[in-house]
Short mmCIF file of C-alpha atoms in Angstrom, two decimals:
data_model
loop_
_atom_site.label_atom_id
_atom_site.label_comp_id
_atom_site.label_asym_id
_atom_site.label_seq_id
_atom_site.Cartn_x
_atom_site.Cartn_y
_atom_site.Cartn_z
CA MET E 1 -151.11 149.73 46.70
CA ARG E 2 -152.60 149.17 43.23
CA ASN E 3 -149.11 149.10 41.63
CA LYS E 4 -147.92 146.60 44.22
CA LEU E 5 -150.91 144.34 43.48
CA LEU E 6 -150.20 144.50 39.73
CA TYR E 7 -146.57 143.54 40.42
CA ILE E 8 -147.63 140.48 42.43
CA ILE E 9 -150.05 139.43 39.65
CA PHE E 10 -147.19 139.80 37.14
CA LEU E 11 -144.89 137.54 39.19
CA VAL E 12 -147.60 134.88 39.57
CA GLY E 13 -148.10 134.91 35.81
CA ILE E 14 -144.39 134.38 35.12
CA PHE E 15 -144.28 131.52 37.65
CA SER E 16 -147.34 129.86 36.11
CA GLN E 17 -145.86 130.09 32.63
CA ALA E 18 -142.65 128.47 33.89
CA ILE E 19 -144.64 125.58 35.35
CA LEU E 20 -146.61 125.11 32.12
CA THR E 21 -143.44 125.20 30.05
CA SER E 22 -141.83 122.60 32.33
CA CYS E 23 -144.86 120.33 32.05
CA ASN E 24 -144.88 120.64 28.28
CA ASP E 25 -141.17 119.72 28.12
CA LYS E 26 -141.81 116.69 30.30
CA ASP E 27 -144.86 115.73 28.24
CA GLY E 28 -142.66 115.88 25.14
CA ILE E 29 -140.30 113.26 26.64
CA ILE E 30 -143.18 111.01 27.67
CA ASP E 31 -144.57 111.24 24.14
CA ASN E 32 -141.39 109.54 22.92
CA SER E 33 -141.36 106.60 25.39
CA VAL E 34 -141.88 102.96 24.27
CA ILE E 35 -142.46 99.79 26.35
CA ILE E 36 -142.50 96.14 25.19
CA SER E 37 -144.36 93.33 26.96
CA THR E 38 -141.24 91.12 27.33
CA ARG E 39 -137.50 91.37 27.85
CA SER E 40 -136.37 88.15 26.12
CA ILE E 41 -137.47 85.63 23.50
CA SER E 42 -136.01 82.17 22.76
CA PHE E 43 -136.48 80.16 19.56
CA PRO E 44 -135.68 76.53 18.76
CA ALA E 45 -133.31 75.78 15.89
CA SER E 46 -136.11 74.36 13.76
CA GLY E 47 -139.85 74.83 13.47
CA SER E 48 -139.75 78.56 14.14
CA TYR E 49 -143.04 80.07 15.22
CA PRO E 50 -144.12 83.70 15.66
CA VAL E 51 -144.12 85.11 19.17
CA SER E 52 -146.68 87.75 20.04
CA ILE E 53 -145.54 90.90 21.83
CA TYR E 54 -147.22 94.21 22.63
CA VAL E 55 -145.61 97.58 21.89
CA THR E 56 -146.94 100.46 23.95
CA SER E 57 -145.75 103.91 22.90
CA ASP E 58 -146.71 107.57 23.20
CA GLY E 59 -145.44 108.26 19.71
CA PRO E 60 -144.21 106.63 16.48
CA TRP E 61 -141.75 103.72 16.95
CA ARG E 62 -139.64 101.40 14.77
CA CYS E 63 -137.46 98.28 15.06
CA GLU E 64 -134.66 97.07 12.81
CA THR E 65 -133.82 93.35 12.46
CA PRO E 66 -131.08 91.10 11.01
CA GLU E 67 -131.82 88.70 8.13
CA TRP E 68 -132.78 85.79 10.35
CA LEU E 69 -135.31 87.77 12.42
CA ALA E 70 -138.51 89.58 11.49
CA VAL E 71 -140.78 91.90 13.47
CA THR E 72 -144.24 92.38 11.98
CA PRO E 73 -145.12 95.22 11.76
CA PRO E 74 -141.59 96.69 11.96
CA SER E 75 -142.97 100.11 13.00
CA GLY E 76 -146.08 101.71 14.46
CA ASN E 77 -147.70 104.75 16.00
CA ALA E 78 -148.78 105.85 19.44
CA GLY E 79 -150.95 103.45 21.36
CA ARG E 80 -150.81 99.71 21.97
CA THR E 81 -149.80 97.56 18.99
CA GLU E 82 -149.61 93.77 18.78
CA ALA E 83 -146.51 92.68 16.87
CA PHE E 84 -145.03 89.31 16.00
CA VAL E 85 -141.36 88.25 16.22
CA GLU E 86 -140.29 85.33 14.05
CA ALA E 87 -136.96 83.56 13.34
CA THR E 88 -135.87 81.55 10.31
CA GLU E 89 -134.64 77.97 10.75
CA ASN E 90 -131.07 77.72 12.01
CA TYR E 91 -129.95 75.02 9.57
CA THR E 92 -127.74 74.92 6.49
CA ASP E 93 -128.08 71.89 4.20
CA GLY E 94 -129.81 70.02 6.99
CA ILE E 95 -127.00 70.67 9.49
CA MET E 96 -127.58 72.81 12.56
CA ASN E 97 -125.63 76.07 12.67
CA GLN E 98 -124.13 77.72 15.73
CA PRO E 99 -126.55 79.40 18.18
CA ARG E 100 -127.64 82.91 17.27
CA GLU E 101 -128.26 85.95 19.46
CA TYR E 102 -129.50 89.46 18.74
CA THR E 103 -130.83 92.41 20.71
CA LEU E 104 -133.93 94.00 19.17
CA LYS E 105 -134.08 97.73 19.87
CA PHE E 106 -137.46 99.47 19.70
CA THR E 107 -136.93 103.23 19.37
CA THR E 108 -138.98 106.38 18.89
CA GLN E 109 -138.34 108.95 16.18
CA ASP E 110 -136.10 111.23 18.23
CA ILE E 111 -134.49 108.22 20.01
CA PHE E 112 -135.33 109.63 23.43
CA GLY E 113 -137.31 106.49 24.22
CA SER E 114 -136.03 102.94 23.54
CA TYR E 115 -136.56 99.38 24.76
CA GLU E 116 -134.35 96.31 24.22
CA VAL E 117 -135.48 92.71 23.79
CA SER E 118 -132.88 89.88 23.81
CA VAL E 119 -133.53 87.17 21.23
CA SER E 120 -131.71 83.82 21.14
CA GLN E 121 -132.02 80.77 18.91
CA ALA E 122 -130.75 77.28 19.68
CA GLY E 123 -127.97 75.76 17.60
CA ASP E 124 -124.87 73.61 17.65
CA LYS E 125 -122.19 75.70 19.35
CA PHE E 126 -119.51 73.31 18.12
CA ARG E 127 -120.38 73.61 14.39
CA GLY E 128 -117.20 74.30 12.45
CA ILE E 129 -115.09 74.73 15.59
CA GLU E 130 -111.32 74.25 15.26
CA PRO E 131 -109.19 72.48 17.89
CA ILE E 132 -107.08 74.62 20.22
CA GLY E 133 -104.32 74.01 22.75
CA ILE E 134 -104.66 74.28 26.50
CA ALA E 135 -102.65 77.51 26.47
CA ASP E 136 -105.32 79.13 24.26
CA LEU E 137 -108.11 78.66 26.83
CA LYS E 138 -107.21 81.84 28.70
CA ASP E 139 -108.03 83.91 25.61
CA LEU E 140 -111.65 82.68 25.49
CA GLU E 141 -114.68 84.19 27.19
CA ASP E 142 -116.81 82.28 29.66
CA ASN E 143 -119.15 79.80 27.94
CA ASP E 144 -117.18 79.91 24.67
CA ALA E 145 -117.10 76.62 22.78
CA VAL E 146 -113.94 74.55 23.17
CA TYR E 147 -112.49 71.70 21.09
CA LEU E 148 -109.49 69.96 22.66
CA LYS E 149 -107.95 67.25 20.48
CA ASP E 150 -105.49 64.43 21.30
CA MET E 151 -105.42 65.11 25.03
CA ILE E 152 -104.02 62.45 27.40
CA VAL E 153 -105.94 61.69 30.61
CA TYR E 154 -103.56 62.24 33.53
CA THR E 155 -105.87 61.85 36.55
CA VAL E 156 -109.40 60.46 36.95
CA THR E 157 -111.61 61.54 39.87
CA ALA E 158 -115.18 60.55 40.71
CA ASN E 159 -116.79 62.83 38.10
CA ASN E 160 -113.94 64.79 36.54
CA LEU E 161 -110.60 64.50 34.77
CA VAL E 162 -107.27 66.24 34.46
CA VAL E 163 -105.88 66.05 30.93
CA THR E 164 -102.65 67.22 29.36
CA ASP E 165 -101.38 68.08 25.91
CA GLY E 166 -97.85 67.21 26.97
CA LEU E 167 -97.08 70.77 28.02
CA LYS E 168 -99.90 71.98 30.26
CA PHE E 169 -102.80 70.61 32.31
CA VAL E 170 -106.48 71.51 32.33
CA TYR E 171 -109.33 70.43 34.61
CA ILE E 172 -112.25 68.80 32.77
CA LYS E 173 -115.54 68.63 34.66
CA ASN E 174 -118.38 66.16 34.08
CA ALA E 175 -116.42 63.63 32.06
CA SER E 176 -115.18 60.07 32.53
CA ALA E 177 -112.33 58.07 31.01
CA PHE E 178 -109.30 56.07 32.14
CA VAL E 179 -105.78 57.25 32.93
CA GLY E 180 -103.73 57.05 29.75
CA ASP E 181 -106.69 57.40 27.39
CA LYS E 182 -106.20 59.70 24.41
CA VAL E 183 -109.35 61.79 24.10
CA ASP E 184 -111.07 64.53 22.11
CA ILE E 185 -113.24 66.90 24.15
CA LEU E 186 -116.03 69.28 23.19
CA GLY E 187 -117.16 71.62 25.92
CA SER E 188 -117.48 75.13 27.27
CA LYS E 189 -114.72 77.19 28.84
CA PHE E 190 -115.19 78.73 32.28
CA GLU E 191 -112.90 80.12 34.96
CA GLU E 192 -112.43 79.34 38.61
CA ASP E 193 -109.76 80.92 40.81
CA ALA E 194 -108.45 82.73 37.71
CA GLN E 195 -107.72 79.39 36.01
CA PRO E 196 -109.67 78.05 33.01
CA TYR E 197 -111.51 74.76 33.14
CA VAL E 198 -113.75 72.98 30.62
CA ASP E 199 -117.28 71.76 31.29
CA ALA E 200 -117.43 68.79 28.94
CA SER E 201 -120.37 68.22 26.60
CA LYS E 202 -118.84 65.28 24.72
CA LEU E 203 -115.73 63.17 25.20
CA THR E 204 -114.45 60.68 22.63
CA VAL E 205 -111.73 58.13 23.40
CA THR E 206 -109.51 57.81 20.31
CA GLY E 207 -106.79 55.53 21.70
CA SER E 208 -104.24 55.37 24.50
CA ASP E 209 -100.79 56.78 25.14
CA GLN E 210 -97.97 56.87 27.68
CA LEU E 211 -98.25 59.60 30.28
CA PRO E 212 -95.76 62.41 29.70
CA ASN E 213 -92.87 62.49 32.14
CA PHE E 214 -93.50 65.72 34.05
CA GLU E 215 -91.15 67.03 36.70
CA ILE E 216 -92.90 67.21 40.05
CA GLU E 217 -92.07 70.08 42.41
CA ASP E 218 -91.94 69.49 46.17
CA ILE E 219 -93.55 72.53 47.86
CA THR E 220 -93.45 71.22 51.43
CA GLN E 221 -91.07 73.99 52.43
CA SER E 222 -91.98 76.53 49.73
CA ALA E 223 -95.78 76.62 49.85
CA ASP E 224 -95.67 80.29 50.84
CA SER E 225 -93.19 81.41 48.19
CA PHE E 226 -93.76 79.38 45.01
CA GLU E 227 -95.58 81.09 42.13
CA LEU E 228 -98.55 79.68 40.25
CA ASN E 229 -99.45 80.87 36.77
CA ASP E 230 -100.85 77.67 35.27
CA LEU E 231 -101.96 74.32 36.63
CA ARG E 232 -98.83 72.48 37.71
CA LEU E 233 -97.73 69.17 39.18
CA VAL E 234 -96.64 69.41 42.82
CA LYS E 235 -96.25 67.28 45.94
CA ALA E 236 -96.05 68.05 49.65
CA THR E 237 -95.79 66.21 52.96
CA GLY E 238 -97.92 67.15 55.94
CA ILE E 239 -100.64 66.07 58.36
CA TYR E 240 -104.17 65.60 57.01
CA ASN E 241 -106.69 66.84 59.58
CA GLY E 242 -109.84 66.00 57.65
CA SER E 243 -110.02 69.28 55.73
CA LEU E 244 -106.44 70.44 55.08
CA VAL E 245 -102.97 68.96 54.73
CA LYS E 246 -101.09 71.04 57.30
CA LEU E 247 -97.55 71.92 56.22
CA ASP E 248 -94.99 72.48 58.95
CA GLY E 249 -93.57 76.00 59.00
CA GLN E 250 -95.84 77.30 56.21
CA SER E 251 -98.82 79.65 56.51
CA ASN E 252 -100.32 78.12 53.35
CA ASN E 253 -101.77 74.61 53.59
CA LEU E 254 -103.14 72.19 51.00
CA GLN E 255 -106.87 71.98 50.39
CA ILE E 256 -107.82 68.84 48.42
CA ILE E 257 -110.69 69.92 46.15
CA ASP E 258 -110.89 66.66 44.19
CA PHE E 259 -109.05 63.35 44.25
CA ALA E 260 -108.40 60.22 42.21
CA GLU E 261 -111.31 57.79 42.37
CA ASP E 262 -109.24 55.04 44.07
CA ILE E 263 -108.35 57.31 47.02
CA LYS E 264 -110.38 56.85 50.22
CA LEU E 265 -109.71 60.27 51.67
CA ASP E 266 -111.41 59.71 55.04
CA GLU E 267 -108.92 56.95 55.88
CA PHE E 268 -106.06 59.46 56.01
CA LYS E 269 -107.46 61.69 58.75
CA GLY E 270 -104.82 62.18 61.43
CA HIS E 271 -102.11 60.63 59.26
CA ILE E 272 -98.87 62.04 57.92
CA VAL E 273 -99.23 61.93 54.15
CA GLU E 274 -97.34 62.74 50.99
CA VAL E 275 -99.81 64.17 48.50
CA SER E 276 -99.06 64.64 44.81
CA GLY E 277 -101.34 66.11 42.20
CA ILE E 278 -102.34 69.12 40.17
CA CYS E 279 -102.22 72.50 41.88
CA THR E 280 -105.11 74.65 40.63
CA ALA E 281 -105.00 77.79 42.76
CA LYS E 282 -103.05 79.62 45.42
CA ALA E 283 -104.84 82.13 47.60
CA SER E 284 -103.51 82.48 51.13
CA PRO E 285 -104.04 80.59 53.40
CA VAL E 286 -104.80 77.62 51.09
CA ILE E 287 -103.34 75.97 48.03
CA LYS E 288 -105.97 74.03 46.10
CA LEU E 289 -104.99 70.62 44.80
CA ILE E 290 -106.49 67.77 42.78
CA ALA E 291 -104.87 64.76 44.44
CA ALA E 292 -103.58 62.10 42.04
CA GLU E 293 -101.84 60.02 44.72
CA ILE E 294 -101.62 59.95 48.51
CA LYS E 295 -98.92 57.99 50.32
CA ASP E 296 -99.71 57.09 53.93
CA LEU E 297 -96.66 57.76 56.11
CA GLY E 298 -98.39 56.65 59.30
CA LEU E 299 -100.50 58.15 62.02
CA ASN E 300 -99.40 61.37 63.59
CA GLU E 301 -99.07 59.83 67.03
CA THR E 302 -96.85 58.77 69.92
CA ILE E 303 -97.00 54.99 70.37
CA TYR E 304 -96.50 53.56 73.88
CA PHE E 305 -97.33 49.93 73.10
CA ASN E 306 -97.85 48.08 69.84
CA GLU E 307 -98.28 44.36 69.22
CA ASP E 308 -99.40 42.86 65.90
CA PHE E 309 -98.27 39.26 66.60
CA GLU E 310 -96.59 39.05 63.21
CA TRP E 311 -93.46 37.63 64.84
CA PHE E 312 -94.87 34.11 65.31
CA HIS E 313 -95.88 33.75 61.65
CA PRO E 314 -92.97 31.44 60.61
CA TRP E 315 -93.76 28.89 63.32
CA VAL E 316 -97.53 29.05 62.93
CA ALA E 317 -97.29 28.78 59.13
CA ALA E 318 -95.12 25.68 59.42
CA TYR E 319 -97.13 24.01 62.16
CA GLN E 320 -99.32 21.02 61.27
CA LYS E 321 -101.36 18.48 63.18
CA ASP E 322 -103.01 15.46 61.62
CA GLY E 323 -102.24 17.00 58.20
CA LYS E 324 -104.05 20.24 59.01
CA ASN E 325 -102.48 23.69 58.93
CA VAL E 326 -103.21 26.57 61.29
CA SER E 327 -106.25 28.43 60.00
CA ASP E 328 -106.57 32.07 59.10
CA ASN E 329 -110.20 31.93 60.20
CA VAL E 330 -111.06 35.56 59.45
CA GLY E 331 -108.97 35.89 56.30
CA ASP E 332 -110.11 32.55 54.86
CA LYS E 333 -113.71 33.10 55.99
CA LEU E 334 -113.64 29.70 57.72
CA TYR E 335 -116.67 28.96 59.85
CA SER E 336 -115.90 25.33 60.62
CA GLY E 337 -112.94 22.99 60.46
CA GLY E 338 -110.58 25.81 61.42
CA TYR E 339 -107.55 24.57 63.32
CA ASN E 340 -106.30 26.93 66.06
CA PRO E 341 -103.54 25.25 68.11
CA GLN E 342 -102.77 26.16 71.68
CA ALA E 343 -100.05 28.78 72.13
CA GLN E 344 -98.07 26.39 74.34
CA THR E 345 -97.74 23.81 71.55
CA VAL E 346 -96.35 26.01 68.75
CA LYS E 347 -92.59 26.44 69.19
CA ASN E 348 -89.71 28.12 67.42
CA SER E 349 -86.42 26.51 66.40
CA ASP E 350 -85.05 27.05 69.92
CA GLY E 351 -87.91 25.08 71.42
CA LYS E 352 -89.62 28.10 72.95
CA SER E 353 -93.40 28.19 72.62
CA VAL E 354 -95.45 31.22 71.67
CA TRP E 355 -96.83 31.07 75.21
CA ASP E 356 -93.31 31.32 76.69
CA ILE E 357 -92.34 34.21 74.43
CA LEU E 358 -95.52 36.13 75.27
CA LEU E 359 -94.73 35.76 78.98
CA SER E 360 -91.16 36.94 78.38
CA LYS E 361 -92.57 40.05 76.70
CA GLY E 362 -94.49 40.85 79.89
CA PHE E 363 -97.96 39.50 79.00
CA GLU E 364 -99.98 37.75 81.69
CA PHE E 365 -102.88 35.35 81.08
CA ALA E 366 -105.43 33.99 83.53
CA SER E 367 -108.39 31.59 83.60
CA THR E 368 -109.79 29.25 86.24
CA LYS E 369 -106.17 28.21 86.78
CA GLU E 370 -102.82 28.63 85.01
CA ALA E 371 -103.03 25.26 83.25
CA GLN E 372 -106.43 26.17 81.88
CA ALA E 373 -105.13 29.56 80.67
CA LYS E 374 -102.46 27.75 78.66
CA LYS E 375 -105.14 25.66 77.00
CA CYS E 376 -107.46 28.63 76.39
CA LEU E 377 -104.88 30.81 74.60
CA CYS E 378 -104.84 29.60 70.99
CA LEU E 379 -103.41 30.87 67.72
CA GLY E 380 -104.59 31.95 64.31
CA VAL E 381 -102.31 33.21 61.58
CA ASN E 382 -100.68 36.22 63.28
CA TYR E 383 -103.41 36.73 65.87
CA LEU E 384 -104.72 35.21 69.11
CA LYS E 385 -107.80 33.16 69.82
CA MET E 386 -109.11 33.96 73.29
CA GLY E 387 -111.05 31.09 74.90
CA LEU E 388 -111.57 27.39 74.41
CA THR E 389 -115.10 25.98 74.19
CA THR E 390 -116.69 27.04 77.49
CA TYR E 391 -113.55 28.38 79.17
CA THR E 392 -112.47 32.03 78.96
CA VAL E 393 -109.05 33.63 79.31
CA SER E 394 -107.90 37.15 80.19
CA MET E 395 -104.87 38.99 78.79
CA LYS E 396 -102.94 41.59 80.79
CA LEU E 397 -100.72 43.77 78.63
CA PRO E 398 -97.07 44.41 79.54
CA LYS E 399 -96.08 47.51 81.46
CA MET E 400 -95.26 50.54 79.34
CA PRO E 401 -92.02 52.25 80.50
CA ALA E 402 -92.32 54.76 77.62
CA VAL E 403 -95.31 56.37 79.37
CA GLY E 404 -93.11 57.55 82.25
CA ASP E 405 -94.71 59.18 85.27
CA GLY E 406 -98.02 59.92 83.57
CA VAL E 407 -99.71 60.72 80.28
CA ASN E 408 -103.31 61.75 79.66
CA ASN E 409 -105.52 61.29 76.58
CA VAL E 410 -104.02 57.89 75.77
CA ARG E 411 -106.11 55.78 73.37
CA ILE E 412 -106.36 52.01 73.05
CA GLN E 413 -106.92 50.38 69.67
CA PHE E 414 -107.32 46.77 68.59
CA ASP E 415 -109.11 44.54 66.09
CA TRP E 416 -111.39 41.77 67.28
CA THR E 417 -114.23 39.51 66.16
CA PRO E 418 -116.26 36.72 67.76
CA VAL E 419 -115.66 33.10 66.74
CA GLY E 420 -118.07 31.67 64.18
CA ILE E 421 -118.66 27.94 63.87
CA GLU E 422 -120.41 25.59 61.46
CA GLY E 423 -123.57 27.03 59.94
CA LEU E 424 -122.48 30.61 60.70
CA LYS E 425 -123.42 30.21 64.33
CA TRP E 426 -121.69 32.93 66.31
CA ASP E 427 -120.35 33.12 69.81
CA TYR E 428 -121.64 36.24 71.50
CA PRO E 429 -118.85 37.39 73.83
CA GLU E 430 -118.89 40.68 75.67
CA ILE E 431 -115.47 42.04 76.52
CA VAL E 432 -114.08 44.92 78.56
CA VAL E 433 -110.83 46.85 78.89
CA ILE E 434 -109.76 47.18 82.54
CA VAL E 435 -107.28 49.89 83.60
CA GLU E 436 -105.59 49.30 86.96
CA ASN E 437 -103.82 52.16 88.76
CA ASP E 438 -102.59 51.76 92.36
CA GLY E 439 -104.99 48.88 93.01
CA LYS E 440 -108.01 50.74 91.61
CA GLU E 441 -109.72 49.27 88.54
CA THR E 442 -111.78 51.09 85.93
CA GLN E 443 -113.71 49.11 83.33
CA TYR E 444 -114.40 50.30 79.79
CA PRO E 445 -117.03 48.27 77.90
CA VAL E 446 -116.11 47.34 74.32
CA PRO E 447 -118.90 47.69 71.72
CA SER E 448 -120.04 44.28 70.46
CA PRO E 449 -120.58 43.78 66.73
CA ASP E 450 -124.10 43.23 65.47
CA LEU E 451 -124.03 39.66 64.15
CA THR E 452 -126.84 37.43 62.95
CA ASP E 453 -126.56 33.65 62.78
CA GLY E 454 -126.55 32.39 59.22
CA GLU E 455 -126.15 35.85 57.68
CA SER E 456 -123.18 37.82 59.02
CA GLU E 457 -119.71 37.51 57.52
CA TYR E 458 -116.34 36.99 59.19
CA LYS E 459 -114.45 40.28 59.40
CA TRP E 460 -112.41 42.32 61.85
CA PHE E 461 -114.01 45.05 63.95
CA ARG E 462 -111.81 48.00 64.95
CA VAL E 463 -111.96 49.30 68.54
CA ASP E 464 -110.47 52.75 69.22
CA PHE E 465 -111.32 54.88 72.25
CA GLU E 466 -109.71 57.14 74.82
CA LEU E 467 -108.85 55.97 78.34
CA ASP E 468 -110.19 58.70 80.59
CA GLU E 469 -107.42 58.62 83.19
CA THR E 470 -103.68 59.05 83.60
CA ILE E 471 -101.57 56.19 82.29
CA THR E 472 -98.17 55.63 83.95
CA LYS E 473 -95.29 53.17 83.60
CA ASP E 474 -96.93 51.10 86.37
CA THR E 475 -100.45 51.05 84.90
CA ARG E 476 -101.72 47.58 83.97
CA ILE E 477 -104.32 47.10 81.25
CA THR E 478 -106.36 43.92 80.87
CA ILE E 479 -108.65 42.73 78.08
CA ARG E 480 -111.11 39.97 79.01
CA ASN E 481 -114.71 38.84 79.04
CA VAL E 482 -117.17 40.75 81.24
CA ASP E 483 -117.39 39.84 84.92
CA GLN E 484 -120.32 37.43 84.61
CA ASP E 485 -118.47 35.48 81.90
CA PHE E 486 -115.02 35.39 83.49
CA PRO E 487 -113.75 33.01 84.51
CA GLN E 488 -116.13 30.56 82.92
CA THR E 489 -116.21 26.85 83.61
CA ARG E 490 -117.50 23.93 81.63
CA GLU E 491 -120.57 23.73 83.84
CA GLU E 492 -121.74 27.16 82.70
CA LYS E 493 -123.64 27.51 79.43
CA GLY E 494 -122.59 29.56 76.43
CA LYS E 495 -119.44 30.04 74.37
CA ARG E 496 -117.59 33.34 74.70
CA ARG E 497 -114.61 32.92 72.33
CA TYR E 498 -113.12 35.68 70.17
CA PHE E 499 -110.07 36.60 68.08
CA ILE E 500 -107.90 39.65 68.76
CA ASP E 501 -105.08 41.39 66.84
CA ASN E 502 -103.15 44.66 66.39
CA ILE E 503 -103.23 45.97 69.96
CA LYS E 504 -101.90 49.51 70.35
CA LEU E 505 -101.83 52.26 72.97
CA TYR E 506 -101.04 55.68 71.58
CA LYS E 507 -101.64 59.39 71.85
CA PRO E 508 -102.40 61.52 68.77
CA LYS E 509 -99.99 64.42 68.34
CA ASP E 510 -101.18 67.98 67.91
CA GLU E 511 -102.01 68.70 64.28
#
């Protein structure tokens, strides 16, 4: 028993010694640790001032510095020591040098413990920089200084540019100039979608030049297969849906990331367009493009009826009465003295009046009686004036054989505006669209423009809404004043006249 007890005491002793040895080893590492009170320090280019830091160490420490930096004291012992970091001025002969950076490393004697402090000093990153070509940008790191000389501005967007050196293109952000300007650019290189771009710090216009004649590649049918290594000039035709230009038969579609400042992108929604510009990236399912030009090839739609009244322009333009021509009231901003003849009095060379031709096209007009309808339908330059003083007139559109036995989701669109008279005093008509199917009528109110006497300006107001029912070849559609104002006689108060143009019934196609 006694020997067994001695053996246990012996094992406990060995275990205790192992623990003490382990603690001593760990204490030795802690003795060599060092901690600084900050991780980074920034200095201005001029007027350097010392920055106080605290070095806390369990043993001797030291710090080495370059010529332009000083740490005082440069070394110390265990405990907490206040030290000062100071930088010399970053100027040579009164001219600011490039920015400077250095990492101070505080270490212990056996280098087991260390602590790094990043130090930076402001400067002119473009001091002594040499110009480079666009092809050289890929060799630079992010935020490297860039000097591009004798570039030609190819495209101008709201806040950015695309410039060329005659061989390649590069996207310049935060700069402004005009197309054809020759420019020098100082900036910083960055990358986006694996392509370099320059964030401009300074742009100088040095002259102007002709745009290089680049070959433009049509990728309408090759958007999936064409290769992109650098920015390149391309074009494609598709349907713009408000976010993408959809290309038929391709899985890749165009995403317009920026566009020339004269492009009103929202106006192309739902249209077939030809877009040309600078392709910046290709990553399925999108191809990114800076649009330089967009050609409108028309709405992506099926049209069942369309009337713009342009056909009576030659007769209206030549018509005179008492030395007065027919007025373009809206276009000429005429509020008084506008002459709008009756449709029955303006005739072509065959002696047929506009009224007769409209009836032959299938239009029908009504008022208190047929004779009054003839008087109430008047003409502007390529549009109709509906109403005469205190009489109103309705217009029933021709039948639409193209609709066939029935189409849903048909939309009606037209431009209209109330008549304004001397002193900017407006008529305040309310009008409706009436759809008649098999003797049943459905009325759709038309929003009235918000006009103020003496303040509002003559302009067209676009109406465009869906008819929530099936339209067939026998459907009849009427545009007229609301029930309480139609028909209106001279005995009733109020004028309800308006102009109307560009009437269309259509159905948007699938995008």
